[in-house]
PDB file of C-alpha atoms in Angstrom:
ATOM      1  CA  UNK A   1      79.333  90.726 116.514  1.00  0.00           C
ATOM      2  CA  UNK A   2      81.866  93.549 117.145  1.00  0.00           C
ATOM      3  CA  UNK A   3      83.685  95.939 114.802  1.00  0.00           C
ATOM      4  CA  UNK A   4      86.502  98.298 115.638  1.00  0.00           C
ATOM      5  CA  UNK A   5      86.383 101.505 113.588  1.00  0.00           C
ATOM      6  CA  UNK A   6      89.260 103.980 113.530  1.00  0.00           C
ATOM      7  CA  UNK A   7      90.151 106.759 111.023  1.00  0.00           C
ATOM      8  CA  UNK A   8      92.543 109.544 110.071  1.00  0.00           C
ATOM      9  CA  UNK A   9      95.672 108.019 111.630  1.00  0.00           C
ATOM     10  CA  UNK A  10      98.039 110.332 109.569  1.00  0.00           C
ATOM     11  CA  UNK A  11     101.324 108.443 109.869  1.00  0.00           C
ATOM     12  CA  UNK A  12     103.818 111.243 109.274  1.00  0.00           C
ATOM     13  CA  UNK A  13     107.388 111.116 107.953  1.00  0.00           C
ATOM     14  CA  UNK A  14     110.051 113.522 109.151  1.00  0.00           C
ATOM     15  CA  UNK A  15     109.576 115.930 106.140  1.00  0.00           C
ATOM     16  CA  UNK A  16     112.576 118.061 107.073  1.00  0.00           C
ATOM     17  CA  UNK A  17     114.816 115.052 106.648  1.00  0.00           C
ATOM     18  CA  UNK A  18     113.707 114.566 103.063  1.00  0.00           C
ATOM     19  CA  UNK A  19     114.989 116.383  99.927  1.00  0.00           C
ATOM     20  CA  UNK A  20     112.590 119.263  99.391  1.00  0.00           C
ATOM     21  CA  UNK A  21     112.855 118.964  95.561  1.00  0.00           C
ATOM     22  CA  UNK A  22     111.405 115.537  95.757  1.00  0.00           C
ATOM     23  CA  UNK A  23     108.382 116.567  97.890  1.00  0.00           C
ATOM     24  CA  UNK A  24     106.712 118.699  95.185  1.00  0.00           C
ATOM     25  CA  UNK A  25     104.990 121.981  95.516  1.00  0.00           C
ATOM     26  CA  UNK A  26     101.784 120.574  97.151  1.00  0.00           C
ATOM     27  CA  UNK A  27     103.792 119.174 100.093  1.00  0.00           C
ATOM     28  CA  UNK A  28     105.797 122.426 100.247  1.00  0.00           C
ATOM     29  CA  UNK A  29     102.514 124.168 100.962  1.00  0.00           C
ATOM     30  CA  UNK A  30     101.628 121.458 103.484  1.00  0.00           C
ATOM     31  CA  UNK A  31     104.847 122.168 105.455  1.00  0.00           C
ATOM     32  CA  UNK A  32     102.935 125.199 106.814  1.00  0.00           C
ATOM     33  CA  UNK A  33     100.266 122.896 108.216  1.00  0.00           C
ATOM     34  CA  UNK A  34     102.961 120.542 109.674  1.00  0.00           C
ATOM     35  CA  UNK A  35     104.781 123.308 111.446  1.00  0.00           C
ATOM     36  CA  UNK A  36     102.739 126.357 112.236  1.00  0.00           C
ATOM     37  CA  UNK A  37      99.594 124.236 112.198  1.00  0.00           C
ATOM     38  CA  UNK A  38     101.071 121.801 114.648  1.00  0.00           C
ATOM     39  CA  UNK A  39     100.205 118.702 112.702  1.00  0.00           C
ATOM     40  CA  UNK A  40     103.729 117.158 112.868  1.00  0.00           C
ATOM     41  CA  UNK A  41     103.681 117.376 116.665  1.00  0.00           C
ATOM     42  CA  UNK A  42     100.082 116.105 116.926  1.00  0.00           C
ATOM     43  CA  UNK A  43     100.889 112.940 114.929  1.00  0.00           C
ATOM     44  CA  UNK A  44     104.490 112.421 116.160  1.00  0.00           C
ATOM     45  CA  UNK A  45     103.454 109.077 117.794  1.00  0.00           C
ATOM     46  CA  UNK A  46     100.831 108.033 115.372  1.00  0.00           C
ATOM     47  CA  UNK A  47     102.472 104.796 114.243  1.00  0.00           C
ATOM     48  CA  UNK A  48     102.716 103.588 117.831  1.00  0.00           C
ATOM     49  CA  UNK A  49      99.155 104.634 118.603  1.00  0.00           C
ATOM     50  CA  UNK A  50      97.892 102.799 115.538  1.00  0.00           C
ATOM     51  CA  UNK A  51      99.783  99.692 116.631  1.00  0.00           C
ATOM     52  CA  UNK A  52      98.111  99.953 120.136  1.00  0.00           C
ATOM     53  CA  UNK A  53      94.625 100.255 118.470  1.00  0.00           C
ATOM     54  CA  UNK A  54      95.437  97.133 116.366  1.00  0.00           C
ATOM     55  CA  UNK A  55      96.393  95.211 119.501  1.00  0.00           C
ATOM     56  CA  UNK A  56      93.193  96.301 121.252  1.00  0.00           C
ATOM     57  CA  UNK A  57      91.214  94.535 118.495  1.00  0.00           C
ATOM     58  CA  UNK A  58      92.386  91.313 119.974  1.00  0.00           C
ATOM     59  CA  UNK A  59      91.763  92.439 123.582  1.00  0.00           C
ATOM     60  CA  UNK A  60      88.108  93.324 122.797  1.00  0.00           C
ATOM     61  CA  UNK A  61      87.384  90.241 120.714  1.00  0.00           C
ATOM     62  CA  UNK A  62      86.715  92.234 117.478  1.00  0.00           C
ATOM     63  CA  UNK A  63      85.306  90.279 114.563  1.00  0.00           C
ATOM     64  CA  UNK A  64      86.570  92.877 111.959  1.00  0.00           C
ATOM     65  CA  UNK A  65      88.847  95.950 112.009  1.00  0.00           C
ATOM     66  CA  UNK A  66      87.947  99.039 109.843  1.00  0.00           C
ATOM     67  CA  UNK A  67      90.143 101.972 109.083  1.00  0.00           C
ATOM     68  CA  UNK A  68      88.234 104.674 107.003  1.00  0.00           C
ATOM     69  CA  UNK A  69      91.034 106.453 105.369  1.00  0.00           C
ATOM     70  CA  UNK A  70      93.854 109.027 105.756  1.00  0.00           C
ATOM     71  CA  UNK A  71      96.439 106.476 106.752  1.00  0.00           C
ATOM     72  CA  UNK A  72      99.157 108.996 105.781  1.00  0.00           C
ATOM     73  CA  UNK A  73     100.072 112.659 106.220  1.00  0.00           C
ATOM     74  CA  UNK A  74     100.747 113.422 102.538  1.00  0.00           C
ATOM     75  CA  UNK A  75     100.913 110.047 100.680  1.00  0.00           C
ATOM     76  CA  UNK A  76     104.637 109.367 100.900  1.00  0.00           C
ATOM     77  CA  UNK A  77     105.844 105.811 100.361  1.00  0.00           C
ATOM     78  CA  UNK A  78     107.403 105.665 103.781  1.00  0.00           C
ATOM     79  CA  UNK A  79     104.136 106.717 105.406  1.00  0.00           C
ATOM     80  CA  UNK A  80     102.258 103.856 103.633  1.00  0.00           C
ATOM     81  CA  UNK A  81     104.921 101.405 104.751  1.00  0.00           C
ATOM     82  CA  UNK A  82     104.809 102.524 108.337  1.00  0.00           C
ATOM     83  CA  UNK A  83     100.959 102.360 108.330  1.00  0.00           C
ATOM     84  CA  UNK A  84     101.027  98.783 107.118  1.00  0.00           C
ATOM     85  CA  UNK A  85     103.632  97.816 109.677  1.00  0.00           C
ATOM     86  CA  UNK A  86     101.577  99.342 112.486  1.00  0.00           C
ATOM     87  CA  UNK A  87      98.563  97.221 111.640  1.00  0.00           C
ATOM     88  CA  UNK A  88     100.722  94.112 111.913  1.00  0.00           C
ATOM     89  CA  UNK A  89      98.972  90.721 111.503  1.00  0.00           C
ATOM     90  CA  UNK A  90      95.505  92.362 111.312  1.00  0.00           C
ATOM     91  CA  UNK A  91      96.443  93.441 107.735  1.00  0.00           C
ATOM     92  CA  UNK A  92      97.334  89.892 106.662  1.00  0.00           C
ATOM     93  CA  UNK A  93      93.996  89.061 105.302  1.00  0.00           C
ATOM     94  CA  UNK A  94      90.848  90.903 104.089  1.00  0.00           C
ATOM     95  CA  UNK A  95      88.683  88.583 106.336  1.00  0.00           C
ATOM     96  CA  UNK A  96      89.949  90.485 109.300  1.00  0.00           C
ATOM     97  CA  UNK A  97      90.710  94.033 108.111  1.00  0.00           C
ATOM     98  CA  UNK A  98      89.031  96.655 105.855  1.00  0.00           C
ATOM     99  CA  UNK A  99      91.043  99.717 104.797  1.00  0.00           C
ATOM    100  CA  UNK A 100      90.075 102.441 102.275  1.00  0.00           C
ATOM    101  CA  UNK A 101      91.948 105.575 101.121  1.00  0.00           C
ATOM    102  CA  UNK A 102      91.254 109.057 102.353  1.00  0.00           C
ATOM    103  CA  UNK A 103      92.086 112.385 100.550  1.00  0.00           C
ATOM    104  CA  UNK A 104      95.583 112.546 102.155  1.00  0.00           C
ATOM    105  CA  UNK A 105      96.343 109.181 100.689  1.00  0.00           C
ATOM    106  CA  UNK A 106      95.911 110.656  97.188  1.00  0.00           C
ATOM    107  CA  UNK A 107      97.333 114.004  98.120  1.00  0.00           C
ATOM    108  CA  UNK A 108      99.353 114.345  94.915  1.00  0.00           C
ATOM    109  CA  UNK A 109      98.377 113.464  91.386  1.00  0.00           C
ATOM    110  CA  UNK A 110     101.552 111.310  91.276  1.00  0.00           C
ATOM    111  CA  UNK A 111     100.485 109.258  94.352  1.00  0.00           C
ATOM    112  CA  UNK A 112      97.068 108.765  92.773  1.00  0.00           C
ATOM    113  CA  UNK A 113      98.421 107.906  89.194  1.00  0.00           C
ATOM    114  CA  UNK A 114     100.911 105.397  90.554  1.00  0.00           C
ATOM    115  CA  UNK A 115      98.318 103.651  92.708  1.00  0.00           C
ATOM    116  CA  UNK A 116     100.483 104.093  95.821  1.00  0.00           C
ATOM    117  CA  UNK A 117      97.664 103.252  98.194  1.00  0.00           C
ATOM    118  CA  UNK A 118      96.848  99.985  96.257  1.00  0.00           C
ATOM    119  CA  UNK A 119     100.477  98.984  96.175  1.00  0.00           C
ATOM    120  CA  UNK A 120     100.562  98.793  99.984  1.00  0.00           C
ATOM    121  CA  UNK A 121      96.943  97.877 100.625  1.00  0.00           C
ATOM    122  CA  UNK A 122      95.539  96.439  97.478  1.00  0.00           C
ATOM    123  CA  UNK A 123      95.257  92.913  98.872  1.00  0.00           C
ATOM    124  CA  UNK A 124      92.733  94.311 101.367  1.00  0.00           C
ATOM    125  CA  UNK A 125      90.419  95.566  98.469  1.00  0.00           C
ATOM    126  CA  UNK A 126      89.431  92.026  97.470  1.00  0.00           C
ATOM    127  CA  UNK A 127      85.689  91.493  97.298  1.00  0.00           C
ATOM    128  CA  UNK A 128      83.595  88.559  98.278  1.00  0.00           C
ATOM    129  CA  UNK A 129      81.063  89.774  95.688  1.00  0.00           C
ATOM    130  CA  UNK A 130      83.172  91.172  92.884  1.00  0.00           C
ATOM    131  CA  UNK A 131      80.441  91.429  90.328  1.00  0.00           C
ATOM    132  CA  UNK A 132      79.304  94.664  91.885  1.00  0.00           C
ATOM    133  CA  UNK A 133      82.554  96.572  91.393  1.00  0.00           C
ATOM    134  CA  UNK A 134      82.023  99.679  89.196  1.00  0.00           C
ATOM    135  CA  UNK A 135      85.090 101.848  89.694  1.00  0.00           C
ATOM    136  CA  UNK A 136      88.312  99.917  90.060  1.00  0.00           C
ATOM    137  CA  UNK A 137      88.095  97.848  93.282  1.00  0.00           C
ATOM    138  CA  UNK A 138      84.965  99.765  94.462  1.00  0.00           C
ATOM    139  CA  UNK A 139      82.556  98.966  95.853  1.00  0.00           C
ATOM    140  CA  UNK A 140      84.061  95.917  97.435  1.00  0.00           C
ATOM    141  CA  UNK A 141      82.232  93.616  99.900  1.00  0.00           C
ATOM    142  CA  UNK A 142      83.410  91.608 102.890  1.00  0.00           C
ATOM    143  CA  UNK A 143      80.993  89.104 104.229  1.00  0.00           C
ATOM    144  CA  UNK A 144      81.714  88.834 108.046  1.00  0.00           C
ATOM    145  CA  UNK A 145      80.328  85.843 109.750  1.00  0.00           C
ATOM    146  CA  UNK A 146      76.562  85.176 109.234  1.00  0.00           C
ATOM    147  CA  UNK A 147      75.335  88.495 110.451  1.00  0.00           C
ATOM    148  CA  UNK A 148      77.087  91.352 108.728  1.00  0.00           C
ATOM    149  CA  UNK A 149      78.771  92.720 105.632  1.00  0.00           C
ATOM    150  CA  UNK A 150      81.218  95.528 105.227  1.00  0.00           C
ATOM    151  CA  UNK A 151      81.163  97.492 102.020  1.00  0.00           C
ATOM    152  CA  UNK A 152      84.065  99.739 101.075  1.00  0.00           C
ATOM    153  CA  UNK A 153      83.564 102.809  98.912  1.00  0.00           C
ATOM    154  CA  UNK A 154      86.040 105.413  97.639  1.00  0.00           C
ATOM    155  CA  UNK A 155      85.291 109.082  97.980  1.00  0.00           C
ATOM    156  CA  UNK A 156      88.924 110.277  97.830  1.00  0.00           C
ATOM    157  CA  UNK A 157      90.080 111.888  94.526  1.00  0.00           C
ATOM    158  CA  UNK A 158      93.047 114.163  93.563  1.00  0.00           C
ATOM    159  CA  UNK A 159      92.020 117.767  93.802  1.00  0.00           C
ATOM    160  CA  UNK A 160      93.369 120.813  91.982  1.00  0.00           C
ATOM    161  CA  UNK A 161      94.966 122.450  94.908  1.00  0.00           C
ATOM    162  CA  UNK A 162      95.768 122.083  98.647  1.00  0.00           C
ATOM    163  CA  UNK A 163      92.974 123.727 100.852  1.00  0.00           C
ATOM    164  CA  UNK A 164      90.275 121.807  98.993  1.00  0.00           C
ATOM    165  CA  UNK A 165      89.438 118.432 100.466  1.00  0.00           C
ATOM    166  CA  UNK A 166      85.902 117.513  99.354  1.00  0.00           C
ATOM    167  CA  UNK A 167      85.027 114.159  98.024  1.00  0.00           C
ATOM    168  CA  UNK A 168      82.414 112.252  96.115  1.00  0.00           C
ATOM    169  CA  UNK A 169      81.496 108.586  95.771  1.00  0.00           C
ATOM    170  CA  UNK A 170      80.306 109.028  92.235  1.00  0.00           C
ATOM    171  CA  UNK A 171      77.396 107.667  90.203  1.00  0.00           C
ATOM    172  CA  UNK A 172      79.138 104.414  89.152  1.00  0.00           C
ATOM    173  CA  UNK A 173      79.832 103.322  92.677  1.00  0.00           C
ATOM    174  CA  UNK A 174      76.393 104.393  93.881  1.00  0.00           C
ATOM    175  CA  UNK A 175      74.802 102.267  91.158  1.00  0.00           C
ATOM    176  CA  UNK A 176      76.989  99.399  92.173  1.00  0.00           C
ATOM    177  CA  UNK A 177      75.933  99.790  95.795  1.00  0.00           C
ATOM    178  CA  UNK A 178      72.252  99.926  94.866  1.00  0.00           C
ATOM    179  CA  UNK A 179      72.551  96.691  92.922  1.00  0.00           C
ATOM    180  CA  UNK A 180      74.614  95.026  95.728  1.00  0.00           C
ATOM    181  CA  UNK A 181      71.972  95.829  98.351  1.00  0.00           C
ATOM    182  CA  UNK A 182      69.359  93.773  96.355  1.00  0.00           C
ATOM    183  CA  UNK A 183      71.617  90.651  96.377  1.00  0.00           C
ATOM    184  CA  UNK A 184      69.905  87.812  98.441  1.00  0.00           C
ATOM    185  CA  UNK A 185      73.233  86.950  99.965  1.00  0.00           C
ATOM    186  CA  UNK A 186      72.939  90.039 102.040  1.00  0.00           C
ATOM    187  CA  UNK A 187      69.596  89.255 103.434  1.00  0.00           C
ATOM    188  CA  UNK A 188      69.491  89.178 107.163  1.00  0.00           C
ATOM    189  CA  UNK A 189      72.899  90.941 107.517  1.00  0.00           C
ATOM    190  CA  UNK A 190      73.707  94.450 108.978  1.00  0.00           C
ATOM    191  CA  UNK A 191      75.454  96.497 106.311  1.00  0.00           C
ATOM    192  CA  UNK A 192      78.428  98.640 107.431  1.00  0.00           C
ATOM    193  CA  UNK A 193      79.384 101.056 104.502  1.00  0.00           C
ATOM    194  CA  UNK A 194      82.841 102.531 104.875  1.00  0.00           C
ATOM    195  CA  UNK A 195      83.604 105.865 103.145  1.00  0.00           C
ATOM    196  CA  UNK A 196      86.180 108.488 104.001  1.00  0.00           C
ATOM    197  CA  UNK A 197      84.306 111.822 103.781  1.00  0.00           C
ATOM    198  CA  UNK A 198      81.599 112.652 106.277  1.00  0.00           C
ATOM    199  CA  UNK A 199      77.971 112.562 105.124  1.00  0.00           C
ATOM    200  CA  UNK A 200      77.011 114.852 108.136  1.00  0.00           C
ATOM    201  CA  UNK A 201      78.936 117.026 110.417  1.00  0.00           C
ATOM    202  CA  UNK A 202      79.001 116.632 114.188  1.00  0.00           C
ATOM    203  CA  UNK A 203      76.050 119.085 114.366  1.00  0.00           C
ATOM    204  CA  UNK A 204      74.145 116.780 111.998  1.00  0.00           C
ATOM    205  CA  UNK A 205      74.409 119.259 109.035  1.00  0.00           C
ATOM    206  CA  UNK A 206      76.025 118.912 105.677  1.00  0.00           C
ATOM    207  CA  UNK A 207      79.839 119.682 105.756  1.00  0.00           C
ATOM    208  CA  UNK A 208      81.213 122.672 103.991  1.00  0.00           C
ATOM    209  CA  UNK A 209      81.396 122.496 100.116  1.00  0.00           C
ATOM    210  CA  UNK A 210      85.243 122.640 100.165  1.00  0.00           C
ATOM    211  CA  UNK A 211      85.453 119.843 102.685  1.00  0.00           C
ATOM    212  CA  UNK A 212      82.309 117.680 102.426  1.00  0.00           C
ATOM    213  CA  UNK A 213      80.952 114.624 100.626  1.00  0.00           C
ATOM    214  CA  UNK A 214      79.179 116.156  97.627  1.00  0.00           C
ATOM    215  CA  UNK A 215      76.805 113.154  97.062  1.00  0.00           C
ATOM    216  CA  UNK A 216      76.064 112.442 100.659  1.00  0.00           C
ATOM    217  CA  UNK A 217      72.268 112.624 100.257  1.00  0.00           C
ATOM    218  CA  UNK A 218      72.354 110.134  97.345  1.00  0.00           C
ATOM    219  CA  UNK A 219      74.406 107.729  99.417  1.00  0.00           C
ATOM    220  CA  UNK A 220      72.186 108.030 102.543  1.00  0.00           C
ATOM    221  CA  UNK A 221      68.972 107.451 100.552  1.00  0.00           C
ATOM    222  CA  UNK A 222      70.218 103.966  99.794  1.00  0.00           C
ATOM    223  CA  UNK A 223      70.701 103.028 103.376  1.00  0.00           C
ATOM    224  CA  UNK A 224      67.491 103.600 105.524  1.00  0.00           C
ATOM    225  CA  UNK A 225      67.218 102.455 109.045  1.00  0.00           C
ATOM    226  CA  UNK A 226      69.260 100.590 111.787  1.00  0.00           C
ATOM    227  CA  UNK A 227      70.251  97.744 109.548  1.00  0.00           C
ATOM    228  CA  UNK A 228      72.756 100.140 108.042  1.00  0.00           C
ATOM    229  CA  UNK A 229      75.641 102.303 109.238  1.00  0.00           C
ATOM    230  CA  UNK A 230      78.062 104.509 107.442  1.00  0.00           C
ATOM    231  CA  UNK A 231      81.519 104.591 108.963  1.00  0.00           C
ATOM    232  CA  UNK A 232      83.620 107.548 108.047  1.00  0.00           C
ATOM    233  CA  UNK A 233      86.395 109.892 109.097  1.00  0.00           C
ATOM    234  CA  UNK A 234      87.704 113.166 107.559  1.00  0.00           C
ATOM    235  CA  UNK A 235      86.278 115.409 110.297  1.00  0.00           C
ATOM    236  CA  UNK A 236      88.545 115.082 113.278  1.00  0.00           C
ATOM    237  CA  UNK A 237      85.886 114.572 115.786  1.00  0.00           C
ATOM    238  CA  UNK A 238      84.487 111.307 117.201  1.00  0.00           C
ATOM    239  CA  UNK A 239      80.658 111.207 117.005  1.00  0.00           C
ATOM    240  CA  UNK A 240      77.606 109.091 116.376  1.00  0.00           C
ATOM    241  CA  UNK A 241      74.315 109.990 114.898  1.00  0.00           C
ATOM    242  CA  UNK A 242      71.832 107.174 115.552  1.00  0.00           C
ATOM    243  CA  UNK A 243      69.785 105.693 112.705  1.00  0.00           C
ATOM    244  CA  UNK A 244      66.281 106.931 111.942  1.00  0.00           C
ATOM    245  CA  UNK A 245      63.652 105.265 109.793  1.00  0.00           C
ATOM    246  CA  UNK A 246      65.032 107.028 106.809  1.00  0.00           C
ATOM    247  CA  UNK A 247      68.800 107.170 107.554  1.00  0.00           C
ATOM    248  CA  UNK A 248      71.556 104.781 108.737  1.00  0.00           C
ATOM    249  CA  UNK A 249      73.754 105.180 111.747  1.00  0.00           C
ATOM    250  CA  UNK A 250      76.655 107.502 111.125  1.00  0.00           C
ATOM    251  CA  UNK A 251      79.881 106.955 113.001  1.00  0.00           C
ATOM    252  CA  UNK A 252      82.680 109.493 112.651  1.00  0.00           C
ATOM    253  CA  UNK A 253      85.985 108.159 113.983  1.00  0.00           C
ATOM    254  CA  UNK A 254      88.575 110.803 113.262  1.00  0.00           C
ATOM    255  CA  UNK A 255      91.157 111.389 114.363  1.00  0.00           C
ATOM    256  CA  UNK A 256      92.145 108.185 116.151  1.00  0.00           C
ATOM    257  CA  UNK A 257      95.788 109.032 116.693  1.00  0.00           C
ATOM    258  CA  UNK A 258      95.901 112.785 117.354  1.00  0.00           C
ATOM    259  CA  UNK A 259      97.853 113.466 120.525  1.00  0.00           C
ATOM    260  CA  UNK A 260      95.523 113.867 123.473  1.00  0.00           C
ATOM    261  CA  UNK A 261      92.459 112.835 121.405  1.00  0.00           C
ATOM    262  CA  UNK A 262      93.306 109.147 120.721  1.00  0.00           C
ATOM    263  CA  UNK A 263      90.449 106.753 120.355  1.00  0.00           C
ATOM    264  CA  UNK A 264      88.081 104.564 118.211  1.00  0.00           C
ATOM    265  CA  UNK A 265      84.704 103.092 118.157  1.00  0.00           C
ATOM    266  CA  UNK A 266      83.575  99.555 119.098  1.00  0.00           C
ATOM    267  CA  UNK A 267      80.354  98.957 117.034  1.00  0.00           C
ATOM    268  CA  UNK A 268      77.961  96.115 118.039  1.00  0.00           C
ATOM    269  CA  UNK A 269      75.882  94.228 115.557  1.00  0.00           C
ATOM    270  CA  UNK A 270      73.152  91.864 116.716  1.00  0.00           C
ATOM    271  CA  UNK A 271      70.461  89.975 114.882  1.00  0.00           C
ATOM    272  CA  UNK A 272      71.269  91.732 111.631  1.00  0.00           C
ATOM    273  CA  UNK A 273      71.018  95.256 113.074  1.00  0.00           C
ATOM    274  CA  UNK A 274      73.583  97.830 114.206  1.00  0.00           C
ATOM    275  CA  UNK A 275      72.629  98.284 117.840  1.00  0.00           C
ATOM    276  CA  UNK A 276      75.130 100.964 118.925  1.00  0.00           C
ATOM    277  CA  UNK A 277      78.748 101.803 119.611  1.00  0.00           C
ATOM    278  CA  UNK A 278      81.030 102.894 122.457  1.00  0.00           C
ATOM    279  CA  UNK A 279      84.069 105.061 122.377  1.00  0.00           C
ATOM    280  CA  UNK A 280      87.448 103.578 123.617  1.00  0.00           C
ATOM    281  CA  UNK A 281      90.862 104.928 124.236  1.00  0.00           C
ATOM    282  CA  UNK A 282      93.807 102.721 123.145  1.00  0.00           C
ATOM    283  CA  UNK A 283      96.009 101.117 125.754  1.00  0.00           C
ATOM    284  CA  UNK A 284      99.223 103.093 124.967  1.00  0.00           C
TER     285      UNK A 284
END
């Protein structure tokens, strides 16, 4: 079986064409990152790049498409609409596509309170095993064929101020995941757990406190060995830490649409195990 994993696509509106008073102070601060930081230029073609990645899923005979968060630059309605449009037919059914939110998708308290992500992607949060939900839609489960399951977690939460971008899965979701893993319907399946924040950095260390997944160790303890993989984004580097006896595979896929660094993972599952992955560049 084959899975396409991309992340941190950051579809970006033209912020200077929008009324500043409607953006809110958090996005005013973010304008510095868009301009001086070069983010607007880096993601100018993000929608077209995501569309190309979605088309590649068909070219490569992918069984399931996974996007591990940060669909938007700063959680505007138009950015969510454009991300959904870029995915095209892939997003028409949960059987083919898993999408979870990232910290940029809950960038403002208003976006989080109004459930903006769920308004555009809530149909993709359906679960084949809904009894294990503990926090809203999460964890949700997608049974893929006879040999794999995809589990979606949410680590993205509104934070007090821009500049902080840490996350946590939380005890409720971890308890739901632990219970789920004992379900006999998952026996013999590889388990791909999708979360936005990175359990480990490219150097195989914990990420910084202000940026990292605060309960990474608790998550990894539940997923020992090559039957399991954690698919994440957040850190804008593409890397793979192979599984050990005590830890799952870790695949970081960010950022899939950044100009000059476009790409994604094709992850292979065989006989109920995650056997590896290869990096690919979209056919733009």
